[in-house]
mmCIF file of C-alpha atoms in Angstrom:
data_model
loop_
_atom_site.group_PDB
_atom_site.id
_atom_site.type_symbol
_atom_site.label_atom_id
_atom_site.label_comp_id
_atom_site.label_asym_id
_atom_site.label_seq_id
_atom_site.Cartn_x
_atom_site.Cartn_y
_atom_site.Cartn_z
ATOM 1 C CA MET G 12 50.015 109.371 107.252
ATOM 2 C CA PRO G 13 49.731 113.104 106.391
ATOM 3 C CA ASP G 14 47.677 112.155 103.296
ATOM 4 C CA GLU G 15 45.102 110.380 105.466
ATOM 5 C CA ASP G 16 44.701 113.447 107.658
ATOM 6 C CA TYR G 17 44.222 115.613 104.599
ATOM 7 C CA LEU G 18 41.665 113.237 103.080
ATOM 8 C CA SER G 19 39.704 112.964 106.310
ATOM 9 C CA LEU G 20 39.673 116.751 106.634
ATOM 10 C CA LEU G 21 38.536 117.076 103.009
ATOM 11 C CA ASP G 22 35.709 114.573 103.575
ATOM 12 C CA ARG G 23 34.621 116.422 106.712
ATOM 13 C CA ALA G 24 34.633 119.747 104.836
ATOM 14 C CA LYS G 25 32.524 118.273 102.016
ATOM 15 C CA THR G 26 29.911 116.987 104.468
ATOM 16 C CA GLN G 27 29.584 120.477 105.975
ATOM 17 C CA LEU G 28 28.934 122.174 102.614
ATOM 18 C CA PRO G 29 25.326 123.247 101.970
ATOM 19 C CA GLU G 30 23.307 121.115 99.560
ATOM 20 C CA THR G 31 22.421 123.947 97.207
ATOM 21 C CA ILE G 32 24.497 126.990 96.563
ATOM 22 C CA GLU G 33 22.302 130.067 96.536
ATOM 23 C CA LYS G 34 22.769 132.689 93.888
ATOM 24 C CA HIS G 35 23.130 136.171 95.317
ATOM 25 C CA GLU G 36 22.506 138.790 92.666
ATOM 26 C CA ARG G 37 23.220 142.318 93.737
ATOM 27 C CA PHE G 38 21.400 143.785 90.739
ATOM 28 C CA THR G 39 17.626 143.770 90.783
ATOM 29 C CA VAL G 40 15.311 146.157 88.998
ATOM 30 C CA PRO G 41 12.407 147.139 91.259
ATOM 31 C CA GLU G 42 9.000 145.976 90.073
ATOM 32 C CA PRO G 43 7.150 149.056 88.734
ATOM 33 C CA ASP G 44 4.496 150.270 91.202
ATOM 34 C CA VAL G 45 1.766 151.139 88.685
ATOM 35 C CA PHE G 46 -1.716 152.519 89.220
ATOM 36 C CA GLN G 47 -4.388 154.180 87.067
ATOM 37 C CA GLU G 48 -5.814 157.640 87.665
ATOM 38 C CA GLY G 49 -8.656 157.952 85.193
ATOM 39 C CA LYS G 50 -7.078 157.802 81.742
ATOM 40 C CA THR G 51 -3.513 158.215 83.002
ATOM 41 C CA THR G 52 -1.070 155.604 84.275
ATOM 42 C CA VAL G 53 1.350 156.486 87.065
ATOM 43 C CA VAL G 54 4.588 154.661 87.909
ATOM 44 C CA ARG G 55 5.119 155.655 91.551
ATOM 45 C CA ASN G 56 8.623 154.223 92.012
ATOM 46 C CA PHE G 57 10.181 155.527 88.787
ATOM 47 C CA GLY G 58 12.962 157.233 90.783
ATOM 48 C CA ASP G 59 13.920 153.902 92.384
ATOM 49 C CA ILE G 60 14.036 152.236 88.961
ATOM 50 C CA ILE G 61 16.313 154.999 87.625
ATOM 51 C CA GLU G 62 18.653 154.627 90.614
ATOM 52 C CA ALA G 63 18.854 150.848 90.130
ATOM 53 C CA LEU G 64 19.584 151.169 86.392
ATOM 54 C CA ARG G 65 22.070 154.058 86.835
ATOM 55 C CA ARG G 66 20.857 155.857 83.715
ATOM 56 C CA GLU G 67 19.638 159.363 82.954
ATOM 57 C CA PRO G 68 15.882 159.659 83.590
ATOM 58 C CA GLU G 69 15.340 161.395 80.232
ATOM 59 C CA HIS G 70 16.870 158.460 78.349
ATOM 60 C CA LEU G 71 14.574 155.873 79.942
ATOM 61 C CA VAL G 72 11.527 158.163 79.655
ATOM 62 C CA GLN G 73 12.129 158.728 75.924
ATOM 63 C CA TYR G 74 12.549 154.979 75.393
ATOM 64 C CA LEU G 75 9.343 154.144 77.292
ATOM 65 C CA LEU G 76 7.291 156.839 75.564
ATOM 66 C CA ARG G 77 8.464 155.651 72.138
ATOM 67 C CA GLU G 78 7.914 151.957 72.923
ATOM 68 C CA LEU G 79 4.523 152.457 74.591
ATOM 69 C CA GLY G 80 3.334 154.998 72.011
ATOM 70 C CA THR G 81 2.011 157.502 74.522
ATOM 71 C CA PRO G 82 2.887 160.988 75.779
ATOM 72 C CA GLY G 83 4.093 161.422 79.332
ATOM 73 C CA HIS G 84 6.442 163.225 81.703
ATOM 74 C CA VAL G 85 8.332 162.872 84.976
ATOM 75 C CA GLU G 86 6.880 164.555 88.049
ATOM 76 C CA GLY G 87 9.242 164.293 91.005
ATOM 77 C CA ARG G 88 10.011 160.592 91.422
ATOM 78 C CA ARG G 89 6.910 159.497 89.472
ATOM 79 C CA LEU G 90 6.352 158.866 85.772
ATOM 80 C CA ILE G 91 2.993 160.028 84.410
ATOM 81 C CA LEU G 92 1.829 158.339 81.183
ATOM 82 C CA LYS G 93 -1.230 159.748 79.432
ATOM 83 C CA ALA G 94 -2.803 156.420 78.507
ATOM 84 C CA LYS G 95 -4.290 153.417 80.262
ATOM 85 C CA LEU G 96 -1.540 150.804 80.274
ATOM 86 C CA ALA G 97 -1.250 147.408 81.920
ATOM 87 C CA PRO G 98 1.546 147.023 84.482
ATOM 88 C CA ALA G 99 2.867 144.043 82.493
ATOM 89 C CA GLN G 100 3.423 146.287 79.446
ATOM 90 C CA ILE G 101 5.512 148.735 81.458
ATOM 91 C CA THR G 102 7.466 145.952 83.182
ATOM 92 C CA ASP G 103 8.201 144.305 79.821
ATOM 93 C CA ARG G 104 9.499 147.572 78.312
ATOM 94 C CA ILE G 105 11.707 148.277 81.339
ATOM 95 C CA MET G 106 13.173 144.763 81.092
ATOM 96 C CA SER G 107 13.883 145.183 77.379
ATOM 97 C CA TYR G 108 15.538 148.560 78.152
ATOM 98 C CA THR G 109 17.669 146.843 80.799
ATOM 99 C CA GLU G 110 18.788 144.130 78.378
ATOM 100 C CA THR G 111 19.595 146.637 75.622
ATOM 101 C CA PHE G 112 21.052 149.632 77.485
ATOM 102 C CA VAL G 113 22.250 148.339 80.879
ATOM 103 C CA LEU G 114 23.485 144.727 80.920
ATOM 104 C CA CYS G 115 26.856 143.842 79.382
ATOM 105 C CA SER G 116 26.529 141.375 76.523
ATOM 106 C CA GLU G 117 29.848 139.716 77.471
ATOM 107 C CA CYS G 118 29.691 139.217 81.254
ATOM 108 C CA GLY G 119 26.003 140.030 81.932
ATOM 109 C CA ARG G 120 26.794 142.552 84.660
ATOM 110 C CA PRO G 121 25.033 145.892 85.069
ATOM 111 C CA ASP G 122 28.284 147.822 85.635
ATOM 112 C CA THR G 123 28.068 149.714 82.362
ATOM 113 C CA ARG G 124 27.890 153.247 81.104
ATOM 114 C CA ILE G 125 26.754 154.715 77.802
ATOM 115 C CA ASN G 126 29.107 156.912 75.788
ATOM 116 C CA LYS G 127 28.303 158.595 72.521
ATOM 117 C CA GLU G 128 30.870 158.398 69.727
ATOM 118 C CA GLY G 129 29.606 160.515 66.877
ATOM 119 C CA ARG G 130 26.045 159.371 66.361
ATOM 120 C CA VAL G 131 26.574 155.878 67.812
ATOM 121 C CA LEU G 132 25.844 154.918 71.425
ATOM 122 C CA ILE G 133 28.585 152.697 72.880
ATOM 123 C CA LEU G 134 27.909 150.524 75.936
ATOM 124 C CA GLU G 135 31.135 150.195 77.958
ATOM 125 C CA CYS G 136 31.402 147.613 80.743
ATOM 126 C CA GLU G 137 33.362 148.714 83.798
ATOM 127 C CA ALA G 138 33.603 145.105 85.052
ATOM 128 C CA CYS G 139 35.113 143.280 82.068
ATOM 129 C CA GLY G 140 36.196 146.169 79.826
ATOM 130 C CA ALA G 141 34.026 145.152 76.867
ATOM 131 C CA HIS G 142 32.492 147.815 74.673
ATOM 132 C CA ARG G 143 29.918 147.429 71.947
ATOM 133 C CA PRO G 144 27.511 149.606 70.010
ATOM 134 C CA VAL G 145 24.005 149.611 71.415
ATOM 135 C CA ASN G 146 21.747 147.750 69.009
ATOM 136 C CA VAL G 147 18.212 149.043 69.274
ATOM 137 C CA ARG G 148 15.935 146.379 67.884
ATOM 138 C CA LYS G 149 13.509 147.916 65.440
ATOM 139 C CA GLN G 150 10.240 146.178 64.727
ATOM 140 C CA PRO G 151 10.153 144.901 61.144
ATOM 141 C CA LYS G 152 7.444 146.612 59.156
ATOM 142 C CA ALA G 153 4.642 144.319 58.095
ATOM 143 C CA PRO G 154 3.836 144.499 54.392
ATOM 144 C CA GLU G 155 0.843 146.726 53.868
ATOM 145 C CA GLU G 156 -2.074 144.950 52.298
ATOM 146 C CA ASP G 157 -3.704 148.107 50.972
ATOM 147 C CA ALA G 158 -0.498 149.763 49.761
ATOM 148 C CA ILE G 159 -0.842 152.034 46.760
ATOM 149 C CA MET G 160 1.239 150.729 43.886
ATOM 150 C CA GLU G 161 2.747 152.903 41.172
ATOM 151 C CA GLY G 162 1.187 152.446 37.751
ATOM 152 C CA TYR G 163 -2.199 151.216 38.984
ATOM 153 C CA VAL G 164 -5.508 153.071 38.642
ATOM 154 C CA TYR G 165 -7.618 153.420 41.791
ATOM 155 C CA ASP G 166 -11.203 154.551 42.298
ATOM 156 C CA LEU G 167 -11.875 156.592 45.414
ATOM 157 C CA MET G 168 -14.711 158.568 46.902
ATOM 158 C CA ILE G 169 -14.183 161.731 48.917
ATOM 159 C CA GLU G 170 -16.616 161.545 51.837
ATOM 160 C CA ASP G 171 -15.656 164.585 53.879
ATOM 161 C CA VAL G 172 -13.818 167.880 53.617
ATOM 162 C CA GLY G 173 -11.351 169.017 56.249
ATOM 163 C CA LYS G 174 -10.778 172.506 57.569
ATOM 164 C CA LYS G 175 -9.998 175.112 54.912
ATOM 165 C CA GLY G 176 -11.298 172.797 52.162
ATOM 166 C CA ASP G 177 -8.521 170.177 52.354
#
């Protein structure tokens, strides 16, 4: 008899469960609020992005400037980039930064911090205890078609002279 009560209670509990279980992520990176001012691009909510990622602003700025190939600086809570850039480019670079320098490769959580051991950056996860060196993906260099090869003879024409006769 007690088994029947348990089974009926279990069936009733199963019928009351929701159909789909929603996923509640507590970590979201704000979408960059980007606008153009002439030939400059401004990320208005850069301070909010930094707070969500829990990283030093200088580290993210240096990464973005290197990846986007443009000069820039932080002004208050805004990032000023001295080039016309599409918002998708900036969003893509911030996401790649998040995957490389923020998210744990073991558990996928953002509860990490960066420590420097010698010249190597180590990403340590506070949630699962994992630690790994940060692997910055470098773009492979494409072979140069017009590369100068040793031992070959080349003809060239000087068309202009620089300052001081160079």
